[in-house]
XYZ file of C-alpha atoms in Angstrom:
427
model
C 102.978 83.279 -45.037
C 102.115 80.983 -42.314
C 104.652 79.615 -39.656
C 104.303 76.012 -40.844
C 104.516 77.921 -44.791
C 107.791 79.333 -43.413
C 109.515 76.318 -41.854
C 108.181 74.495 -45.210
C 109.949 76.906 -47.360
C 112.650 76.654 -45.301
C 113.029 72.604 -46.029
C 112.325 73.109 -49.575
C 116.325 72.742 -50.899
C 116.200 76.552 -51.573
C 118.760 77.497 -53.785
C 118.202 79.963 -56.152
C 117.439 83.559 -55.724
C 115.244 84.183 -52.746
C 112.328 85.765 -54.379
C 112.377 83.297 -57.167
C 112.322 80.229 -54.619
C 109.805 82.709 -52.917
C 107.622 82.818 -56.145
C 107.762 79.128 -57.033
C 106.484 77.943 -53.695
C 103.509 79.803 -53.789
C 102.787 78.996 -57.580
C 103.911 75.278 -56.798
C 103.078 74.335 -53.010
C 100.178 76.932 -52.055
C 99.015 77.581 -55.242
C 98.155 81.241 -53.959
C 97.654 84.248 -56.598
C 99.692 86.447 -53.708
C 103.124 88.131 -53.413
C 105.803 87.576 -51.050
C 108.622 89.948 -50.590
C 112.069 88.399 -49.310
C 112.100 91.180 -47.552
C 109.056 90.335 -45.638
C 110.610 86.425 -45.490
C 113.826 88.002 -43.560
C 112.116 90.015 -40.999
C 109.875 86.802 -40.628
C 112.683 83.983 -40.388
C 114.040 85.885 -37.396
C 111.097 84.796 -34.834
C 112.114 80.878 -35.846
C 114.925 79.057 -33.536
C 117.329 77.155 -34.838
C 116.245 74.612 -32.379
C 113.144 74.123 -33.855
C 114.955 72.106 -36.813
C 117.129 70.346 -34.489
C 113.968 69.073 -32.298
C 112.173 68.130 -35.117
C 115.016 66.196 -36.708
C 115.154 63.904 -33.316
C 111.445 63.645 -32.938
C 111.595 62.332 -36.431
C 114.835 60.169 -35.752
C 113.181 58.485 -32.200
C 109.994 57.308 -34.517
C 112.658 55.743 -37.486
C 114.665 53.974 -35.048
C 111.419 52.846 -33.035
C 111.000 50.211 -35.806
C 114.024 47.851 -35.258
C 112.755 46.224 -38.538
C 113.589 48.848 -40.840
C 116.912 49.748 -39.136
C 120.429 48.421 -41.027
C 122.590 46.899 -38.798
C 125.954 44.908 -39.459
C 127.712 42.550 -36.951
C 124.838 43.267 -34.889
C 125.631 47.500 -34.061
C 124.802 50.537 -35.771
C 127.497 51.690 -37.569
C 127.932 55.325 -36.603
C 130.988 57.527 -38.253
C 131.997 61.094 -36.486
C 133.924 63.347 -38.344
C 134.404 66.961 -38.827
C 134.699 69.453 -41.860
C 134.954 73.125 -42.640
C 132.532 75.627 -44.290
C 133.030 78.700 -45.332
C 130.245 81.263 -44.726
C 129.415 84.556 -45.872
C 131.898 87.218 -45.162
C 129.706 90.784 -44.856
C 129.328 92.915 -41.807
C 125.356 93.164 -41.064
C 123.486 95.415 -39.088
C 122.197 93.571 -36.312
C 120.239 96.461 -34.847
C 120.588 100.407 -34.927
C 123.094 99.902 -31.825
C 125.037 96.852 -32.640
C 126.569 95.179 -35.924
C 126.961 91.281 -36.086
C 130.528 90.525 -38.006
C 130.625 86.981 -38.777
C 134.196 86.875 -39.106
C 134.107 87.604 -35.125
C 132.195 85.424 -34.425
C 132.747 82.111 -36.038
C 136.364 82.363 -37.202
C 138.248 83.048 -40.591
C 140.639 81.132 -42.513
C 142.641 81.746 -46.244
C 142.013 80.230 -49.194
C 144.835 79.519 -51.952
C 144.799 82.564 -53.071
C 145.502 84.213 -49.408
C 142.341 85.301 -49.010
C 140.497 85.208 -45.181
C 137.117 84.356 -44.915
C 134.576 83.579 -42.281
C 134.352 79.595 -41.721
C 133.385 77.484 -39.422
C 134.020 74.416 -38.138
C 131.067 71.942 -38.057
C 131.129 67.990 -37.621
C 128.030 65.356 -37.643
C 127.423 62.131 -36.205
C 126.399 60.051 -39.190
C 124.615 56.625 -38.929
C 126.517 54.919 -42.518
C 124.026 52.002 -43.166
C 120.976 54.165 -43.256
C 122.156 57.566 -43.815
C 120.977 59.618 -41.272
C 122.807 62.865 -39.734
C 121.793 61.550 -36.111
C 123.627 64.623 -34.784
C 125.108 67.936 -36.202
C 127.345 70.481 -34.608
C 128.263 74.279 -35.903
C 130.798 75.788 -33.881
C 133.941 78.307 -34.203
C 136.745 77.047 -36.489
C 138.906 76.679 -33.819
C 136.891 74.346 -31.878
C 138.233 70.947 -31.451
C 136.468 68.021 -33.094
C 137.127 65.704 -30.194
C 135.432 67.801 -27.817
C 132.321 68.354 -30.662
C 132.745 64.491 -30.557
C 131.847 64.478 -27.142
C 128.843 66.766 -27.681
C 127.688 63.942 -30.434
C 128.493 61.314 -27.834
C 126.140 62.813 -25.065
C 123.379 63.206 -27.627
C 123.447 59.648 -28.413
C 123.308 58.625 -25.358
C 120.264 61.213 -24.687
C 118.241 59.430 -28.378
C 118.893 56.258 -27.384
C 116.862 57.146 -23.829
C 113.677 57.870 -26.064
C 113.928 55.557 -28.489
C 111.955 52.232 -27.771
C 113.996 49.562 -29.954
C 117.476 49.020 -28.412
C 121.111 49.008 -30.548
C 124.487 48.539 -30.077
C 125.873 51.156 -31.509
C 129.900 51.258 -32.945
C 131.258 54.010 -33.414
C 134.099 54.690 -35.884
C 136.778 57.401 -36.082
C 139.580 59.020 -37.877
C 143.082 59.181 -36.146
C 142.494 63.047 -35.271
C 140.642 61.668 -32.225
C 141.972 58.864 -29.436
C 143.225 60.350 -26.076
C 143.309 58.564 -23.252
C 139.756 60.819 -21.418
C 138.163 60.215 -24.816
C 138.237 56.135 -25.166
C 137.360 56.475 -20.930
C 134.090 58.179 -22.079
C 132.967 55.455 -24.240
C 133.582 52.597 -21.830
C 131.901 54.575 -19.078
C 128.769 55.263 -21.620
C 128.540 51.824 -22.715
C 129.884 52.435 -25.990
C 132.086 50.585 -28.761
C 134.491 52.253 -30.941
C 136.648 51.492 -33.667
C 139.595 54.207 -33.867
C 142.645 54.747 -36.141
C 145.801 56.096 -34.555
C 148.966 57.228 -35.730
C 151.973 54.416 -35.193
C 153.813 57.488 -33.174
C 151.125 58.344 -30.755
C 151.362 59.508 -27.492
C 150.024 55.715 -26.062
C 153.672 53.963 -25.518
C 151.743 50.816 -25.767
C 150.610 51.624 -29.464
C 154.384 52.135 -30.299
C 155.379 49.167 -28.999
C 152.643 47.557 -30.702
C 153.531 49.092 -33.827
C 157.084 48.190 -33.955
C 156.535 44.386 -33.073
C 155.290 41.700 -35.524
C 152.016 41.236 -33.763
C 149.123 41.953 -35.821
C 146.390 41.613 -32.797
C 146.886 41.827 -29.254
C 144.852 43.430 -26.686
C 146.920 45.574 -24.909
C 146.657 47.836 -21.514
C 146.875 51.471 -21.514
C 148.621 52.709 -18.503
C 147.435 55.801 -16.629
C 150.488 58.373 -16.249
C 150.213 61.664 -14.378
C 150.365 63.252 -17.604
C 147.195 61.756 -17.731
C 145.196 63.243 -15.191
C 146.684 66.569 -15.592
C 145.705 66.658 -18.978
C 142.002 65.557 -17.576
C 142.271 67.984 -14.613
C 142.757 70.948 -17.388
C 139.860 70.481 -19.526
C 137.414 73.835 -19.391
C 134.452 72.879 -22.144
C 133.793 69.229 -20.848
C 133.286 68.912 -17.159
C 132.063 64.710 -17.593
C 135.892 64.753 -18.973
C 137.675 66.557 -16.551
C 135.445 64.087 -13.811
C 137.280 61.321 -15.274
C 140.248 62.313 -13.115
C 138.445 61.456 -10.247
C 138.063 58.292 -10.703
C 141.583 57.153 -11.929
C 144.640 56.608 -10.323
C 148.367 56.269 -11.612
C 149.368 53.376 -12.400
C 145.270 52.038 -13.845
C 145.370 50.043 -16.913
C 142.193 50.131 -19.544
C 142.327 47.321 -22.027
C 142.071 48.204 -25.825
C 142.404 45.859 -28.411
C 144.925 46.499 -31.158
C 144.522 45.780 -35.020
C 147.132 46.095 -37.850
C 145.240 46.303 -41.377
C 147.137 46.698 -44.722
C 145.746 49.133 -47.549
C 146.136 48.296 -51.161
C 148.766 50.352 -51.155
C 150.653 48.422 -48.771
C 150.280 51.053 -46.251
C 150.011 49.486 -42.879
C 147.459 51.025 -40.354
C 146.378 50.680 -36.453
C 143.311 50.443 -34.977
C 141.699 50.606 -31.799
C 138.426 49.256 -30.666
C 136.766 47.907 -27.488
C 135.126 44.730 -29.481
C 138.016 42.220 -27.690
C 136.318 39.380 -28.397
C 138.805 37.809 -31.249
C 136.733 34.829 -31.533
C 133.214 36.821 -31.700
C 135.055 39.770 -33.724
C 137.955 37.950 -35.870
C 140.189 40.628 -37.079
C 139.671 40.372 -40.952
C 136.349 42.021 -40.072
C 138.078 45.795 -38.948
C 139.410 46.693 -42.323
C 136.214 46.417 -43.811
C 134.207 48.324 -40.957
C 137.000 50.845 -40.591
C 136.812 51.311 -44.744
C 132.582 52.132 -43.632
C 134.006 55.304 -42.041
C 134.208 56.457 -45.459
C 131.057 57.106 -45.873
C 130.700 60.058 -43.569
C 132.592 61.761 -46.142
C 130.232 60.968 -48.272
C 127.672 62.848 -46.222
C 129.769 66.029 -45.594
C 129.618 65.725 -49.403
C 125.836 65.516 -50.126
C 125.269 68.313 -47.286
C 127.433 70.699 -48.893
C 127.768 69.615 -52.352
C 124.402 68.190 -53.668
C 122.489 70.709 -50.645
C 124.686 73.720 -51.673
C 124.765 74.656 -47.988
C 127.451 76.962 -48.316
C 124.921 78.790 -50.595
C 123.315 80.408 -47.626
C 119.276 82.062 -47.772
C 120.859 84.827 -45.530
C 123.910 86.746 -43.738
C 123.277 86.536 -40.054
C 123.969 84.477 -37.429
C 120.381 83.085 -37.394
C 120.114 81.989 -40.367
C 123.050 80.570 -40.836
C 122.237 78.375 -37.984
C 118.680 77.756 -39.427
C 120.329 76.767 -43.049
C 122.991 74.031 -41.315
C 119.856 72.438 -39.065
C 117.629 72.721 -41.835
C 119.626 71.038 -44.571
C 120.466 68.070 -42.162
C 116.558 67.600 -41.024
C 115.966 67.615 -45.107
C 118.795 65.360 -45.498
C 117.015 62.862 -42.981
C 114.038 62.978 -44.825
C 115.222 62.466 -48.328
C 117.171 59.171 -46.681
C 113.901 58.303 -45.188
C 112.117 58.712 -48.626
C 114.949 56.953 -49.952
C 115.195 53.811 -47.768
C 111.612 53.655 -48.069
C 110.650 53.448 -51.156
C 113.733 53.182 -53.574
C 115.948 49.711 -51.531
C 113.725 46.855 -53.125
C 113.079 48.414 -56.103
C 116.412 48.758 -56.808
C 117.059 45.035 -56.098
C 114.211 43.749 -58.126
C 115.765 46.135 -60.683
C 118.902 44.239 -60.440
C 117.405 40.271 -60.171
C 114.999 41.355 -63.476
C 117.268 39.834 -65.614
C 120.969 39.854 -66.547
C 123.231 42.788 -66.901
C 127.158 43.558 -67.364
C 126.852 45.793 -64.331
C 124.557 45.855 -60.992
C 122.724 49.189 -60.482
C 121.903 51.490 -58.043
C 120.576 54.957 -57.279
C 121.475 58.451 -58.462
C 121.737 60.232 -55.205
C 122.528 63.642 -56.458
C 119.516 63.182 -58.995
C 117.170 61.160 -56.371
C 117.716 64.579 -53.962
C 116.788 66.701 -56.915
C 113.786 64.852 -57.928
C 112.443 65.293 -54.833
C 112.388 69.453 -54.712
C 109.103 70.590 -53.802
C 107.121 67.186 -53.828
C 109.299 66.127 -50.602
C 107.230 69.574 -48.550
C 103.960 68.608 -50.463
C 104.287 65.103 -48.462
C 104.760 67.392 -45.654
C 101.028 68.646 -46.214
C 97.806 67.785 -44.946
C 95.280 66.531 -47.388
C 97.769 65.280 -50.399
C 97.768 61.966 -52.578
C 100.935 60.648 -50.682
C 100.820 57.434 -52.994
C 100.685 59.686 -56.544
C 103.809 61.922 -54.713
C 105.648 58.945 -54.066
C 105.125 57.111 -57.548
C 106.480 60.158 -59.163
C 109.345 60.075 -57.139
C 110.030 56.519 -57.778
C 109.662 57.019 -61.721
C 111.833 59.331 -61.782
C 114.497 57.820 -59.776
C 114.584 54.849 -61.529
C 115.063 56.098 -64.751
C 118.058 57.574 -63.869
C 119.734 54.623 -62.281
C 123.573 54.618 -62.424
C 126.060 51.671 -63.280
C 128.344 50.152 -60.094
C 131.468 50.061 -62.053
C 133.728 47.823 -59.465
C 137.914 48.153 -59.147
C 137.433 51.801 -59.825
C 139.452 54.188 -57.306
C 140.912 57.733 -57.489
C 143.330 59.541 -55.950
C 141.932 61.986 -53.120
C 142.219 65.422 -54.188
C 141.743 68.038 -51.466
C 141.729 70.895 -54.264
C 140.168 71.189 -56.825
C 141.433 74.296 -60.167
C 137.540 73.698 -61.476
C 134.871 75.707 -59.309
C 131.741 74.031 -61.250
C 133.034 70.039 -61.766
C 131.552 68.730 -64.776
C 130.683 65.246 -62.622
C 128.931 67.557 -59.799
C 126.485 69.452 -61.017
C 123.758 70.832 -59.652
C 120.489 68.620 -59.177
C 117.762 71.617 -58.726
């Protein structure tokens, strides 16, 4: 098998056993009378960096957001949510060489489950464009890392894409309340970036308490520097940009935020924190509906691991871990791509055809599946790319699924049922 055979596998949403995947490419994709060992495919994989998934992902995200024309934007920014999530990973001791073994427990981290069990898991979190549903960025690290600082990580590679990519955005980027410190809203003002953040109504910020406690629903208000402040900045190891922050500030320096109360349907009361502090160009019944966008992120962790299987890892070491996570997002980018390309005004003709009790839209779990082995086929040299893509779009919309509005459900972090009967597999 070739190298550009082997990174193709490699994207092909493998998931079964490894020689069967092994067998059905070459009977499907090559159409080869040969044999190939998994064996042979795991002394192979190990000459193929990780990095080699993660460069081709931005090469292919720098030509997508080259066409401003095809890019969803709302108010005007990119709507970009950051969050992080867990993994667990697989748990055996393997021989890295005849002198050292390679424990992945060691190296990425180990947690217990409900029934007290510890197993290797890591933390990971992605940078995740929610209009257009691209993973612009994805991090795997050690499940003690902190999501903030893998924040920043996302934060510097945005700022690195948006060097090479012709079209220019404003970008907005949206958080969970895990995240706002004073160094971290700094960053974004000195990178030219808007955020939207929630915070708890006890944080640290004395301003946001105040805030909290009074009647105002809106006010832009001044965060003061402290010397708590710039120790905190002047103790920072993993970020050196951060702990250069310190430098530049001063006790007693004020940064303007602008502060948002927004009631759930629950009545629950929430704050948030954004640069936009324009309340004319940005009223504030917009925020409750952009911070509600954030939720979509979750919806990516949940395609990556749930529809991609990506806990179902192709093999036990370090490498390939690595090469799964960066693979499965670059294939995740390209079934979006496939998606946003050919599936968006189909759907809406679909839906203006003629008149239905409920407005449509598409399968994602079964739009993925559909597209096992014809999305690397596209991939290839010499194919009907027009025949590919019409099978594709049959198939996706004939299995269109029903927007059923005023339907919600309780978030449950657990689940008793290890094969849900409304997730299973696509391919």
């Amino acid at each position: 098998m070739s190298f550009v055979d082997l990174v193709l596998f490699m994207l092909n949403m493998v998931n079964k056993t490894m020689q069967k995947e092994l067998n059905d490419f070459i009977e499907i994709i090559k159409k080869e009378p040969i044999k190939y060992k998994k064996s042979a495919m795991s002394k192979a994989r190990v000459k193929i960096s990780p990095e080699l998934f993660i460069d081709l992902n931005e090469g292919m995200l720098e030509d997508i957001y080259s066409d401003k024309e095809e890019i969803k934007l709302d108010y005007g920014f990119r709507i970009i949510g950051v969050d992080g999530s867990t993994i667990a990973l697989p748990n055996m001791d393997i021989l890295k060489d005849k002198k050292q073994s390679e424990n992945i427990k060691e190296i990425y981290g180990k947690a217990s489950n409900q029934k007290g069990e510890h197993g290797a898991t890591s933390k990971i979190s992605i940078m995740y464009d929610l209009e257009n549903k691209f993973v612009l960025d994805g991090i795997m690290n050690t499940l003690h890392s902190s999501e903030r600082f893998m924040a920043i990580e996302h934060i510097d590679k945005l700022i690195e894409l948006k060097k090479n990519i012709k079209a220019k955005y404003r970008d907005l980027l949206i958080y969970d309340r895990g995240y706002p410190s004073f160094g971290f809203i700094k960053y974004h003002y000195t990178r030219g970036l808007d955020f939207l953040i929630r915070v708890d109504g006890k944080s640290s910020f004395k301003e946001v308490q105040q805030f909290t406690r009074s009647k105002k629903v809106d006010e832009i208000i001044e965060l003061e520097v402290t010397k708590y402040t710039i120790s905190s900045l002047l103790k920072e190891k993993q970020h050196p940009n951060i702990k250069a922050l310190a430098q530049e500030l001063k006790v007693g320096d004020k940064m303007k935020v602008r502060a948002i109360k927004v009631i759930l349907p629950n009545g629950t009361v929430e704050v948030l924190l954004t640069s936009l502090l324009s309340q004319k160009e940005y009223p504030r019944e917009i925020f409750k509906e952009l911070y509600f966008k954030r939720w979509g992120v979750e919806i990516g962790f949940d395609v990556i691991k749930n529809i991609f299987n990506l806990e179902n890892f192709t093999g036990l070491t370090q490498i390939a871990i690595n090469q799964d996570f960066y693979a499965t997002i670059l294939t995740n980018n390209l079934c979006s791509l496939i998606l946003n390309d050919v599936m968006e005004e189909k759907v809406s003709l679909y839906n203006a055809s003629k008149k239905r009790k409920y407005l449509y839209q598409i399968n994602r779990s079964f739009a993925i599946g559909s597209m096992k082995h014809k999305l690397v086929l596209l991939l290839q040299k010499n194919v009907r790319e027009e025949k590919i893509y019409q099978m594709i779009e049959d198939e996706i919309m004939d299995n269109l699924v029903p927007i059923k509005p005023h339907r919600s459900f309780e978030r449950k972090k657990y689940s008793s049922t290890k094969f849900p009967v409304a997730k299973k597999a696509s391919f």
